[in-house]
Short mmCIF file of C-alpha atoms in Angstrom, two decimals:
data_model
loop_
_atom_site.label_atom_id
_atom_site.label_comp_id
_atom_site.label_asym_id
_atom_site.label_seq_id
_atom_site.Cartn_x
_atom_site.Cartn_y
_atom_site.Cartn_z
CA MET A 1082 108.12 120.18 78.81
CA PRO A 1083 108.90 118.56 82.63
CA TYR A 1084 108.88 115.23 81.97
CA ALA A 1085 111.61 115.18 78.68
CA VAL A 1086 113.80 115.23 81.51
CA ASP A 1087 112.18 111.72 83.75
CA LEU A 1088 111.33 109.74 80.23
CA ALA A 1089 115.34 110.28 79.83
CA ALA A 1090 115.90 109.20 83.46
CA LYS A 1091 113.57 106.50 83.15
CA GLU A 1092 114.98 105.18 79.51
CA THR A 1093 118.10 105.96 80.35
CA ASN A 1094 118.06 104.30 83.64
CA PRO A 1095 117.54 100.14 82.28
CA GLU A 1096 120.39 101.03 80.26
CA LEU A 1097 122.92 100.71 82.75
CA PRO A 1098 123.30 96.96 83.25
CA LEU A 1099 123.70 96.36 79.42
CA THR A 1100 126.04 99.58 79.90
CA SER A 1101 127.58 98.84 82.48
CA PRO A 1102 129.84 95.33 82.06
CA SER A 1103 132.73 96.23 79.65
CA GLY A 1104 136.41 94.48 78.50
CA THR A 1105 133.97 91.72 77.98
CA THR A 1106 134.52 89.75 74.06
CA ALA A 1107 130.30 88.59 74.44
CA ARG A 1108 129.47 91.80 74.75
CA LEU A 1109 128.19 93.81 71.87
CA GLY A 1110 129.09 96.50 70.00
CA TRP A 1111 127.73 100.54 71.87
CA LEU A 1112 125.80 100.74 68.35
CA ALA A 1113 124.01 97.89 69.03
CA TYR A 1114 122.94 99.08 72.22
CA ALA A 1115 121.97 102.71 70.68
CA SER A 1116 119.39 100.85 68.38
CA ILE A 1117 118.35 98.82 71.02
CA ALA A 1118 117.70 101.47 73.16
CA LEU A 1119 116.33 104.00 70.91
CA LEU A 1120 114.14 101.91 69.34
CA LEU A 1121 112.69 100.45 72.32
CA VAL A 1122 111.59 104.51 72.92
CA VAL A 1123 109.70 104.20 70.26
CA LEU A 1124 107.99 101.50 71.88
CA TYR A 1125 107.74 103.34 75.49
CA TYR A 1126 107.12 106.71 74.66
CA ARG A 1127 103.24 107.14 74.67
CA VAL A 1128 103.24 104.38 78.06
CA ALA A 1129 106.37 106.47 79.48
CA ILE A 1130 104.74 110.17 79.42
CA LYS A 1131 101.46 108.80 80.08
CA LEU A 1132 102.96 107.12 83.87
CA VAL A 1133 105.13 110.52 84.62
CA TYR A 1134 102.22 112.25 83.75
CA ASP A 1135 99.75 110.12 86.83
CA TRP A 1136 102.81 110.75 89.05
CA SER A 1137 102.65 113.51 89.00
CA THR A 1138 99.18 113.72 89.57
CA ILE A 1139 98.61 111.57 91.48
CA PRO A 1140 99.88 112.43 94.90
CA ASP A 1141 99.32 107.97 95.03
CA TYR A 1142 101.76 107.77 92.74
CA SER A 1143 104.16 110.44 93.19
CA HIS A 1144 106.61 107.75 94.88
CA GLY A 1145 106.96 106.77 91.22
CA PHE A 1146 109.45 109.15 90.31
CA LEU A 1147 112.45 108.17 93.40
CA VAL A 1148 112.16 104.03 91.85
CA PRO A 1149 113.92 104.47 89.01
CA PHE A 1150 116.88 106.32 90.41
CA PHE A 1151 116.55 103.47 93.30
CA ALA A 1152 116.48 101.06 90.90
CA ALA A 1153 120.22 102.86 89.17
CA PHE A 1154 120.75 103.24 92.68
CA LEU A 1155 121.06 99.81 93.81
CA ILE A 1156 123.21 98.74 90.36
CA TRP A 1157 125.35 101.04 90.69
CA ASP A 1158 126.16 100.26 94.02
CA LYS A 1159 126.65 96.02 92.99
CA ARG A 1160 128.82 97.25 89.85
CA LYS A 1161 131.29 94.91 91.44
CA VAL A 1162 129.28 91.65 90.89
CA LEU A 1163 127.56 92.45 87.83
CA GLN A 1164 132.00 93.15 86.29
CA ALA A 1165 132.12 89.88 87.76
CA THR A 1166 129.61 88.43 86.43
CA PRO A 1167 130.35 86.01 83.36
CA ILE A 1168 127.96 87.27 80.10
CA ARG A 1169 126.38 84.73 78.40
CA GLN A 1170 123.99 85.52 75.06
CA SER A 1171 121.55 82.75 75.42
CA TRP A 1172 118.57 81.96 72.94
CA PHE A 1173 116.54 81.11 76.35
CA GLY A 1174 115.54 84.87 76.65
CA VAL A 1175 114.37 85.30 72.73
CA PRO A 1176 109.97 83.99 73.59
CA LEU A 1177 110.53 86.31 77.27
CA VAL A 1178 110.62 89.42 75.11
CA VAL A 1179 108.82 87.88 72.60
CA PHE A 1180 106.42 87.05 75.45
CA SER A 1181 107.57 90.53 77.06
CA ILE A 1182 106.12 92.55 73.34
CA VAL A 1183 102.71 90.67 73.48
CA VAL A 1184 101.74 92.17 76.42
CA LEU A 1185 102.56 95.21 75.32
CA ILE A 1186 100.48 94.74 72.22
CA LEU A 1187 97.81 93.65 73.87
CA GLY A 1188 97.51 96.30 76.77
CA VAL A 1189 98.26 99.48 74.48
CA TYR A 1190 95.26 97.86 71.71
CA GLY A 1191 93.08 97.35 75.56
CA VAL A 1192 94.10 100.39 76.67
CA GLU A 1193 95.11 98.44 80.14
CA LEU A 1194 97.90 100.87 81.48
CA PHE A 1195 98.42 98.51 84.17
CA THR A 1196 99.85 95.59 81.38
CA SER A 1197 101.73 97.68 78.48
CA ARG A 1198 103.88 99.03 82.38
CA MET A 1199 104.45 96.14 83.38
CA SER A 1200 105.93 94.89 79.82
CA PHE A 1201 108.86 96.97 80.42
CA ILE A 1202 110.25 94.79 83.34
CA PHE A 1203 109.91 91.71 81.64
CA LEU A 1204 111.33 93.14 78.26
CA MET A 1205 114.19 95.12 79.96
CA THR A 1206 115.19 91.15 81.77
CA GLY A 1207 114.55 89.29 78.96
CA LEU A 1208 116.90 91.56 76.48
CA ILE A 1209 119.56 91.49 79.09
CA TRP A 1210 118.53 87.56 79.17
CA THR A 1211 119.24 87.25 75.58
CA PHE A 1212 122.21 89.59 75.84
CA PHE A 1213 123.84 88.55 78.88
CA GLY A 1214 122.89 85.88 80.44
CA TRP A 1215 120.53 84.28 83.21
CA ALA A 1216 123.29 85.47 86.00
CA MET A 1217 123.00 88.89 85.32
CA VAL A 1218 119.47 88.06 85.30
CA ARG A 1219 119.75 86.79 89.13
CA ALA A 1220 121.99 89.84 89.85
CA LEU A 1221 119.84 92.36 88.55
CA ARG A 1222 116.86 90.87 90.30
CA PHE A 1223 116.21 93.42 93.49
CA PRO A 1224 116.65 96.20 90.83
CA LEU A 1225 114.19 94.74 88.02
CA LEU A 1226 111.22 93.90 90.48
CA VAL A 1227 111.87 97.48 92.60
CA LEU A 1228 110.64 98.61 88.59
CA VAL A 1229 108.10 97.27 89.78
CA LEU A 1230 106.98 99.82 93.15
CA ALA A 1231 106.01 102.41 90.45
CA VAL A 1232 103.64 100.91 87.95
CA PRO A 1233 100.25 102.16 89.67
CA PHE A 1234 98.14 98.74 90.50
CA PRO A 1235 94.69 98.27 88.64
CA ALA A 1236 92.54 99.97 91.02
CA ILE A 1237 90.38 97.17 89.93
CA LEU A 1238 92.27 94.46 92.32
CA PHE A 1239 93.78 96.98 94.31
CA ASN A 1240 90.91 97.69 95.62
CA GLN A 1241 90.21 94.36 97.51
CA ILE A 1242 93.04 94.64 99.55
CA THR A 1243 92.55 98.72 100.64
CA PHE A 1244 89.33 98.95 101.36
CA PRO A 1245 88.86 96.28 104.30
CA LEU A 1246 92.51 98.02 105.44
CA GLN A 1247 90.64 101.74 105.08
CA LEU A 1248 87.80 100.30 106.81
CA LEU A 1249 89.03 99.27 109.71
CA ALA A 1250 91.03 102.13 110.16
CA SER A 1251 86.96 104.02 110.70
CA ARG A 1252 86.39 102.15 112.78
CA ILE A 1253 89.06 101.50 114.95
CA ALA A 1254 88.87 105.74 114.87
CA SER A 1255 85.36 105.99 115.59
CA GLU A 1256 86.46 103.28 118.59
CA ILE A 1257 89.20 105.71 120.14
CA LEU A 1258 86.82 109.13 119.39
CA PRO A 1259 84.51 108.72 122.18
CA LEU A 1260 86.99 108.08 124.83
CA LEU A 1261 88.65 111.24 123.73
CA GLY A 1262 84.93 113.15 124.43
CA VAL A 1263 84.43 113.58 120.77
CA PRO A 1264 80.90 111.26 119.81
CA THR A 1265 81.01 110.30 116.41
CA LEU A 1266 78.33 107.48 114.25
CA HIS A 1267 80.65 106.18 111.65
CA GLU A 1268 79.09 104.61 108.84
CA GLY A 1269 81.82 102.71 107.03
CA ASN A 1270 83.81 104.76 106.16
CA VAL A 1271 81.97 108.50 106.49
CA ILE A 1272 82.79 109.34 109.82
CA GLU A 1273 80.16 111.90 110.98
CA LEU A 1274 81.10 114.71 114.19
CA PRO A 1275 78.52 117.09 116.32
CA VAL A 1276 79.60 119.63 113.42
CA MET A 1277 80.30 117.55 109.97
CA LYS A 1278 80.71 114.86 108.42
CA LEU A 1279 84.39 113.40 107.56
CA GLU A 1280 86.14 111.68 104.10
CA VAL A 1281 82.15 111.34 102.28
CA ALA A 1282 83.86 111.76 98.53
CA GLU A 1283 86.07 109.56 100.17
CA ALA A 1284 83.74 106.63 100.75
CA CYS A 1285 84.88 104.30 98.28
CA SER A 1286 88.19 104.18 97.73
CA GLY A 1287 91.20 102.16 100.12
CA ILE A 1288 94.02 103.22 101.77
CA ARG A 1289 95.69 104.99 98.97
CA SER A 1290 99.06 105.74 100.08
CA LEU A 1291 99.26 101.80 100.95
CA MET A 1292 101.86 101.80 97.65
CA SER A 1293 103.73 104.66 98.55
CA LEU A 1294 104.06 103.45 102.44
CA PHE A 1295 104.82 100.08 101.01
CA THR A 1296 108.12 101.17 98.77
CA LEU A 1297 109.27 103.85 101.24
CA ALA A 1298 109.50 100.44 103.64
CA VAL A 1299 111.07 98.76 100.74
CA PHE A 1300 113.70 100.87 100.73
CA TYR A 1301 114.22 102.11 104.54
CA GLY A 1302 115.01 99.08 104.71
CA TYR A 1303 117.46 98.25 101.94
CA PHE A 1304 119.15 100.97 103.70
CA LEU A 1305 119.04 99.92 107.00
CA GLU A 1306 118.59 96.41 107.44
CA ARG A 1307 121.21 94.02 106.22
CA THR A 1308 118.23 90.60 105.74
CA ASN A 1309 116.01 89.95 103.46
CA ARG A 1310 113.86 88.38 106.06
CA ARG A 1311 114.18 91.92 107.89
CA ARG A 1312 113.25 93.76 105.28
CA ILE A 1313 110.81 91.54 104.14
CA LEU A 1314 108.74 92.10 107.45
CA LEU A 1315 110.01 95.62 107.38
CA ALA A 1316 107.93 95.87 104.53
CA LEU A 1317 104.63 94.08 105.74
CA ALA A 1318 104.97 96.24 108.45
CA SER A 1319 103.82 99.73 106.21
CA ILE A 1320 100.63 97.87 106.11
CA PRO A 1321 99.82 97.58 109.46
CA ILE A 1322 101.15 101.29 109.73
CA ALA A 1323 99.21 102.52 107.10
CA VAL A 1324 96.04 101.67 108.88
CA ALA A 1325 98.05 103.55 112.11
CA ALA A 1326 98.28 106.42 109.93
CA ASN A 1327 94.37 106.82 109.00
CA VAL A 1328 93.57 106.04 112.14
CA ALA A 1329 95.76 108.80 113.71
CA ARG A 1330 93.88 111.30 110.69
CA ILE A 1331 91.22 110.60 111.04
CA VAL A 1332 91.17 110.85 115.17
CA GLY A 1333 93.85 113.45 114.87
CA THR A 1334 90.90 115.58 112.92
CA GLY A 1335 87.97 114.96 115.44
CA LEU A 1336 90.17 116.44 118.42
CA CYS A 1337 90.30 119.91 116.39
CA VAL A 1338 86.54 119.85 115.24
CA GLN A 1339 85.31 119.47 118.98
CA TYR A 1340 88.50 121.01 120.46
CA TRP A 1341 89.33 123.72 118.29
CA ASP A 1342 87.99 125.29 114.93
CA PRO A 1343 86.30 122.87 112.57
CA GLU A 1344 87.61 125.06 109.97
CA LYS A 1345 90.58 124.93 110.22
CA ALA A 1346 89.94 121.03 110.85
CA LEU A 1347 88.66 119.80 107.66
CA GLY A 1348 92.21 121.97 106.22
CA PHE A 1349 94.36 119.83 108.69
CA PHE A 1350 92.04 116.41 107.13
CA HIS A 1351 93.50 116.94 103.44
CA GLU A 1352 96.74 118.31 104.66
CA PHE A 1353 97.06 115.64 106.88
CA SER A 1354 96.66 113.34 103.79
CA GLY A 1355 100.15 114.54 102.44
CA TRP A 1356 103.35 115.24 104.20
CA VAL A 1357 101.75 115.07 107.82
CA MET A 1358 101.06 111.49 106.32
CA PHE A 1359 104.64 110.71 105.73
CA VAL A 1360 105.77 111.89 108.89
CA ILE A 1361 103.66 110.02 111.86
CA SER A 1362 104.58 106.72 108.99
CA LEU A 1363 108.20 107.64 108.69
CA ALA A 1364 107.62 107.82 112.42
CA CYS A 1365 106.03 103.99 113.06
CA LEU A 1366 108.38 102.84 110.86
CA TYR A 1367 110.96 103.56 113.04
CA LEU A 1368 109.46 102.34 115.56
CA VAL A 1369 109.08 98.79 114.14
CA HIS A 1370 112.58 98.38 113.14
CA ARG A 1371 113.18 99.11 116.84
CA ALA A 1372 111.03 97.24 118.20
CA MET A 1373 112.36 94.81 115.59
CA GLN A 1374 116.40 95.05 116.71
CA LEU A 1375 115.00 95.19 119.86
CA ILE A 1376 112.72 92.07 120.38
CA SER A 1377 115.46 89.96 118.04
CA PRO A 1378 119.16 92.33 117.25
CA ALA A 1379 120.68 91.87 114.24
CA LYS A 1380 124.21 89.27 114.72
CA ALA A 1381 126.92 91.15 112.60
CA GLN A 1382 127.65 88.80 109.61
CA THR A 1383 124.81 86.07 109.51
CA THR A 1384 122.61 85.94 106.84
CA MET B 518 126.63 93.08 65.22
CA ARG B 519 127.58 89.43 63.95
CA SER B 520 124.46 88.20 66.78
CA PRO B 521 122.02 86.23 65.43
CA ARG B 522 120.42 86.50 68.26
CA PHE B 523 120.73 91.05 68.01
CA TRP B 524 119.74 91.06 64.27
CA LEU B 525 116.14 88.91 66.33
CA VAL B 526 115.50 91.24 68.39
CA ILE B 527 115.97 94.03 66.20
CA LEU B 528 113.82 92.73 63.63
CA LEU B 529 111.22 91.96 66.95
CA LEU B 530 111.43 95.29 67.71
CA ALA B 531 111.09 96.95 64.72
CA VAL B 532 107.33 95.22 63.80
CA THR B 533 105.92 95.89 67.76
CA ALA B 534 107.06 99.61 66.96
CA PHE B 535 105.38 99.43 63.57
CA ILE B 536 102.21 97.35 65.02
CA LEU B 537 101.80 100.15 68.11
CA GLN B 538 102.42 103.00 65.27
CA SER B 539 99.61 101.77 63.02
CA ARG B 540 97.27 102.46 66.31
CA GLY B 541 97.07 105.60 66.93
CA ASP B 542 96.59 106.77 71.10
CA THR B 543 92.41 108.39 71.01
CA ASP B 544 90.19 106.20 70.86
CA ARG B 545 86.77 105.97 68.66
CA ILE B 546 83.99 107.83 70.40
CA PRO B 547 80.56 107.73 69.59
CA ALA B 548 78.23 110.24 69.69
CA SER B 549 75.85 110.12 72.58
CA GLN B 550 73.85 112.34 74.29
CA PRO B 551 73.97 114.16 77.97
CA LEU B 552 72.49 112.05 80.32
CA SER B 553 70.27 115.52 81.87
CA GLN B 554 67.97 114.66 79.24
CA MET B 555 66.45 111.19 80.15
CA PRO B 556 62.69 111.42 80.21
CA GLU B 557 61.73 113.22 83.55
CA ARG B 558 58.88 111.04 83.67
CA PHE B 559 58.55 107.26 83.75
CA GLY B 560 54.09 106.28 84.30
CA ASP B 561 53.32 107.21 87.04
CA TRP B 562 57.29 108.77 88.57
CA SER B 563 58.07 112.30 87.73
CA ALA B 564 62.11 112.85 88.57
CA GLN B 565 64.31 115.87 90.36
CA ASP B 566 67.67 116.19 90.31
CA VAL B 567 69.76 115.89 93.20
CA PRO B 568 72.95 117.39 92.26
CA LEU B 569 76.03 115.53 93.37
CA THR B 570 78.69 117.78 94.98
CA ASP B 571 82.16 119.54 93.13
CA ASP B 572 84.23 116.90 95.91
CA THR B 573 81.90 113.25 94.50
CA LEU B 574 82.97 114.53 91.00
CA ALA B 575 85.86 115.32 91.84
CA VAL B 576 86.30 111.36 93.24
CA LEU B 577 84.01 110.23 90.37
CA GLY B 578 86.01 112.17 87.86
CA LYS B 579 85.93 112.74 83.88
CA GLY B 580 82.70 111.80 83.46
CA ASP B 581 78.86 112.38 82.18
CA PHE B 582 76.78 111.55 84.67
CA LEU B 583 72.79 111.65 86.42
CA ASN B 584 71.84 111.45 89.88
CA ARG B 585 68.27 111.54 90.68
CA VAL B 586 64.74 110.70 92.23
CA TYR B 587 62.09 109.48 91.29
CA THR B 588 58.56 109.84 92.71
CA GLY B 589 55.66 108.08 92.03
CA GLN B 590 52.91 110.08 92.02
CA PRO B 591 49.94 109.92 94.85
CA ALA B 592 49.39 107.24 92.50
CA ALA B 593 45.55 105.49 91.40
CA ALA B 594 43.17 107.62 93.84
CA GLY B 595 41.62 106.12 96.94
CA SER B 596 44.38 103.39 98.33
CA PRO B 597 47.36 105.02 100.40
CA MET B 598 49.14 102.22 100.96
CA THR B 599 49.76 102.67 97.57
CA LYS B 600 52.71 105.63 98.01
CA ALA B 601 55.46 103.80 97.21
CA ALA B 602 59.35 104.81 98.63
CA PRO B 603 60.56 106.66 95.67
CA ILE B 604 63.41 105.55 93.16
CA SER B 605 66.93 106.59 93.07
CA LEU B 606 68.92 106.71 89.90
CA PHE B 607 72.20 107.37 89.49
CA ILE B 608 74.25 106.57 86.02
CA GLY B 609 78.13 107.17 85.31
CA TYR B 610 79.02 107.76 82.08
CA PHE B 611 82.30 107.12 80.62
CA ALA B 612 83.35 108.66 77.17
CA SER B 613 86.63 107.84 77.47
CA GLN B 614 88.76 105.19 79.91
CA ARG B 615 91.69 105.23 77.96
CA THR B 616 93.25 107.05 81.05
CA GLY B 617 92.95 104.62 83.77
CA GLN B 618 89.76 105.90 84.76
CA THR B 619 87.99 103.21 86.11
CA MET B 620 83.75 102.99 87.81
CA HIS B 621 83.59 102.91 91.57
CA SER B 622 81.96 99.80 91.92
CA PRO B 623 78.93 99.61 94.74
CA GLN B 624 80.85 96.61 96.24
CA ASN B 625 82.88 98.43 97.54
CA CYS B 626 80.71 102.63 96.95
CA LEU B 627 78.01 100.69 99.65
CA PRO B 628 79.87 99.42 102.42
CA GLY B 629 82.63 102.20 101.92
CA ALA B 630 79.33 104.84 103.14
CA GLY B 631 78.23 102.59 105.70
CA TRP B 632 76.03 100.07 103.67
CA THR B 633 76.33 96.44 104.46
CA PHE B 634 75.58 93.14 101.10
CA ASP B 635 72.71 91.44 102.84
CA SER B 636 72.43 88.92 99.67
CA GLN B 637 73.37 89.07 95.93
CA ARG B 638 72.38 87.44 93.13
CA TYR B 639 72.63 87.83 88.97
CA THR B 640 69.48 87.79 87.21
CA SER B 641 68.01 89.18 83.83
CA PHE B 642 64.87 91.07 82.79
CA GLN B 643 63.51 91.95 79.93
CA ASP B 644 62.71 95.50 80.07
CA ILE B 645 59.50 97.42 77.96
CA ASN B 646 60.61 96.07 74.04
CA GLY B 647 61.77 93.08 74.94
CA LYS B 648 64.94 93.53 75.54
CA GLN B 649 67.14 91.48 77.39
CA TYR B 650 69.18 93.15 80.80
CA LYS B 651 72.24 91.35 82.83
CA VAL B 652 71.69 92.87 85.74
CA GLY B 653 72.78 92.34 89.73
CA GLU B 654 70.27 91.92 92.16
CA TYR B 655 71.05 93.06 96.00
CA VAL B 656 69.85 93.43 99.26
CA ILE B 657 71.85 96.32 101.69
CA SER B 658 70.80 97.45 105.13
CA ASN B 659 72.08 100.14 106.88
CA GLY B 660 70.57 99.81 111.16
CA ASP B 661 66.68 99.05 110.45
CA ILE B 662 66.86 100.41 106.34
CA LYS B 663 66.63 97.54 104.04
CA GLN B 664 67.17 98.92 99.92
CA PHE B 665 66.59 97.09 96.94
CA VAL B 666 69.45 97.49 94.64
CA ILE B 667 69.92 96.87 90.78
CA TYR B 668 72.86 97.65 88.53
CA TRP B 669 74.99 96.49 85.94
CA TYR B 670 77.42 97.73 84.01
CA GLN B 671 76.10 99.29 80.33
CA ALA B 672 78.66 99.41 77.37
CA HIS B 673 78.76 98.93 73.73
CA GLY B 674 74.75 97.45 73.83
CA ARG B 675 76.05 95.03 76.49
CA SER B 676 74.86 94.93 80.17
CA ILE B 677 77.23 92.96 82.98
CA PRO B 678 76.47 92.45 86.43
CA ASN B 679 79.54 91.72 87.76
CA GLU B 680 82.63 94.24 87.14
CA TYR B 681 85.90 91.82 85.52
CA LYS B 682 83.66 91.20 83.57
CA ALA B 683 82.80 94.61 82.60
CA LYS B 684 86.20 95.26 82.71
CA LEU B 685 87.43 91.91 80.60
CA TYR B 686 85.18 92.97 78.48
CA MET B 687 85.96 96.62 78.37
CA VAL B 688 89.68 95.41 76.97
CA ALA B 689 88.07 93.53 74.34
CA ASP B 690 86.56 96.27 72.78
CA ALA B 691 89.26 98.35 72.87
CA ILE B 692 91.05 96.38 70.48
CA ARG B 693 88.05 94.85 68.27
CA THR B 694 86.92 98.09 67.99
CA ASN B 695 89.08 101.16 69.81
CA ARG B 696 86.25 102.37 71.82
CA THR B 697 86.80 102.30 75.93
CA ASP B 698 83.29 103.79 76.96
CA GLY B 699 81.03 103.00 78.73
CA ALA B 700 78.85 102.90 81.93
CA LEU B 701 77.42 101.49 85.16
CA VAL B 702 73.26 101.42 86.01
CA ARG B 703 72.14 101.81 89.46
CA VAL B 704 68.59 101.42 90.56
CA ILE B 705 68.03 101.57 94.03
CA THR B 706 65.00 101.96 96.37
CA GLN B 707 63.90 101.47 99.88
CA VAL B 708 61.69 97.91 101.45
CA LEU B 709 59.47 100.68 103.05
CA PRO B 710 59.04 98.34 106.80
CA TRP B 711 55.78 97.67 105.75
CA GLU B 712 56.13 95.81 102.58
CA SER B 713 58.02 93.38 101.02
CA LEU B 714 61.24 92.27 99.56
CA ASP B 715 59.32 91.02 96.76
CA SER B 716 57.13 94.90 96.35
CA ALA B 717 60.40 96.73 96.47
CA ARG B 718 61.27 94.20 94.38
CA ASP B 719 59.19 94.61 91.62
CA ARG B 720 58.74 98.22 92.26
CA ALA B 721 62.18 98.63 91.54
CA THR B 722 62.25 96.06 88.54
CA GLN B 723 58.97 97.71 86.61
CA PHE B 724 60.61 101.20 86.65
CA THR B 725 64.13 99.57 85.06
CA GLN B 726 61.35 98.28 82.05
CA GLN B 727 60.27 101.58 81.38
CA MET B 728 63.67 103.02 81.98
CA ALA B 729 66.43 101.17 80.40
CA PRO B 730 64.90 101.18 76.15
CA ASN B 731 65.88 104.91 76.72
CA LEU B 732 69.72 104.19 77.81
CA PRO B 733 70.76 103.32 73.72
CA ARG B 734 70.92 107.25 73.92
CA PHE B 735 73.46 108.10 76.15
CA ILE B 736 75.29 104.33 76.27
CA PRO B 737 75.71 104.40 72.57
CA ASN B 738 76.24 100.43 71.34
#
């Protein structure tokens, strides 16, 4: 049961905010936390198993494994602030807890994976609000938001964003290839090279790696930038980068087909959707970041 | 442990756990026949299967698929002009969409294959048994080629042209009846250069009217 570990990681991770502040009188005893944690496991184990299964089987969501660790790191990184945050139990969190529970029940009964998964983040927020107060929710807002990155977005909506981007990438690539001596004919996302067609089966999907790239950009921005404005800029840069990486993928394959070996080119094309894409995207992210620093150098100690 | 908030939260979570446990995590999947048993003949139309490639099947996901071209007989001896364009029928049936499986929307797949939507409208027709179907009618084109498309989502005896509405009904039906089965039915015929749009529409509609009464066998009500 390889998921058990990750499941445990996922379930214990949100516990961190509950246990980290110590020595305050408003705290509940450990038994109280343990019973809440136990109930959370009972409520969410099915949702969590399915989520971890999706991370491991859908390549576009393999970044999901990193997200809980990143969130845990963020919390650990903020431990001093969290310890200094006054704990004030509040009734205001209870409506949010009720709301999350309703969302969870509807999600499970309605077989809507996105809502049942999101309810976990709502519920964590609600519980923190109830037992530690609004100030703690504010202090933990970034790690809580980061968890959203691990939740696969509903395809029906996500395609509205990613599909036009994929069309754009296909169009750009089919403009570039003839300049490099590769004649192409493109119809939507299907690109016809002299000897083969590309993307036939994938014609209906958008840029599937967008979510991974966005997550990567968030991590990158967090570690290498100081201000939120720049971090948001970097995160948004993931959208043009995703398009550029896809253009590179199609052009690269086209060149291989023309000047090398069609058979190997196809292997390359598929490989390209994996780690090569990742490296190219990371390189693009780095270049964008450098460009940002050149255009407006970060001023020290200002926000 | 004295905190009333704590006990309230514990109570809420425990009740929720009970509510969730009382519901299994499997769908009710009604029996249905495989789509391959769709009649190969409707009036003058006779079928030829178009096998889907493994790549395509992998993208489509876990379901039962029918991809056929129905060709009109060199009908009503004489007039060569009556030789009509063939009709392509695609049905994708998913017995369970619990795993997050969603149907591919022609709104993406057709543009992805190079087609642009020229016009679209929601309409309805009655099949030969008088059953009402709500469908979407579209005209798509790619260069000089024009096609007339009818498609809709069929689930639990309900026909819905809009994909978002179909999704909402799926959620509602899952809550009410614990079923997540559903299908996409798509009929395409080319608008031949020498015929009017109406004649292509008539062809597609007449074919669909004859074919539709078979659907409940494959897509249970």
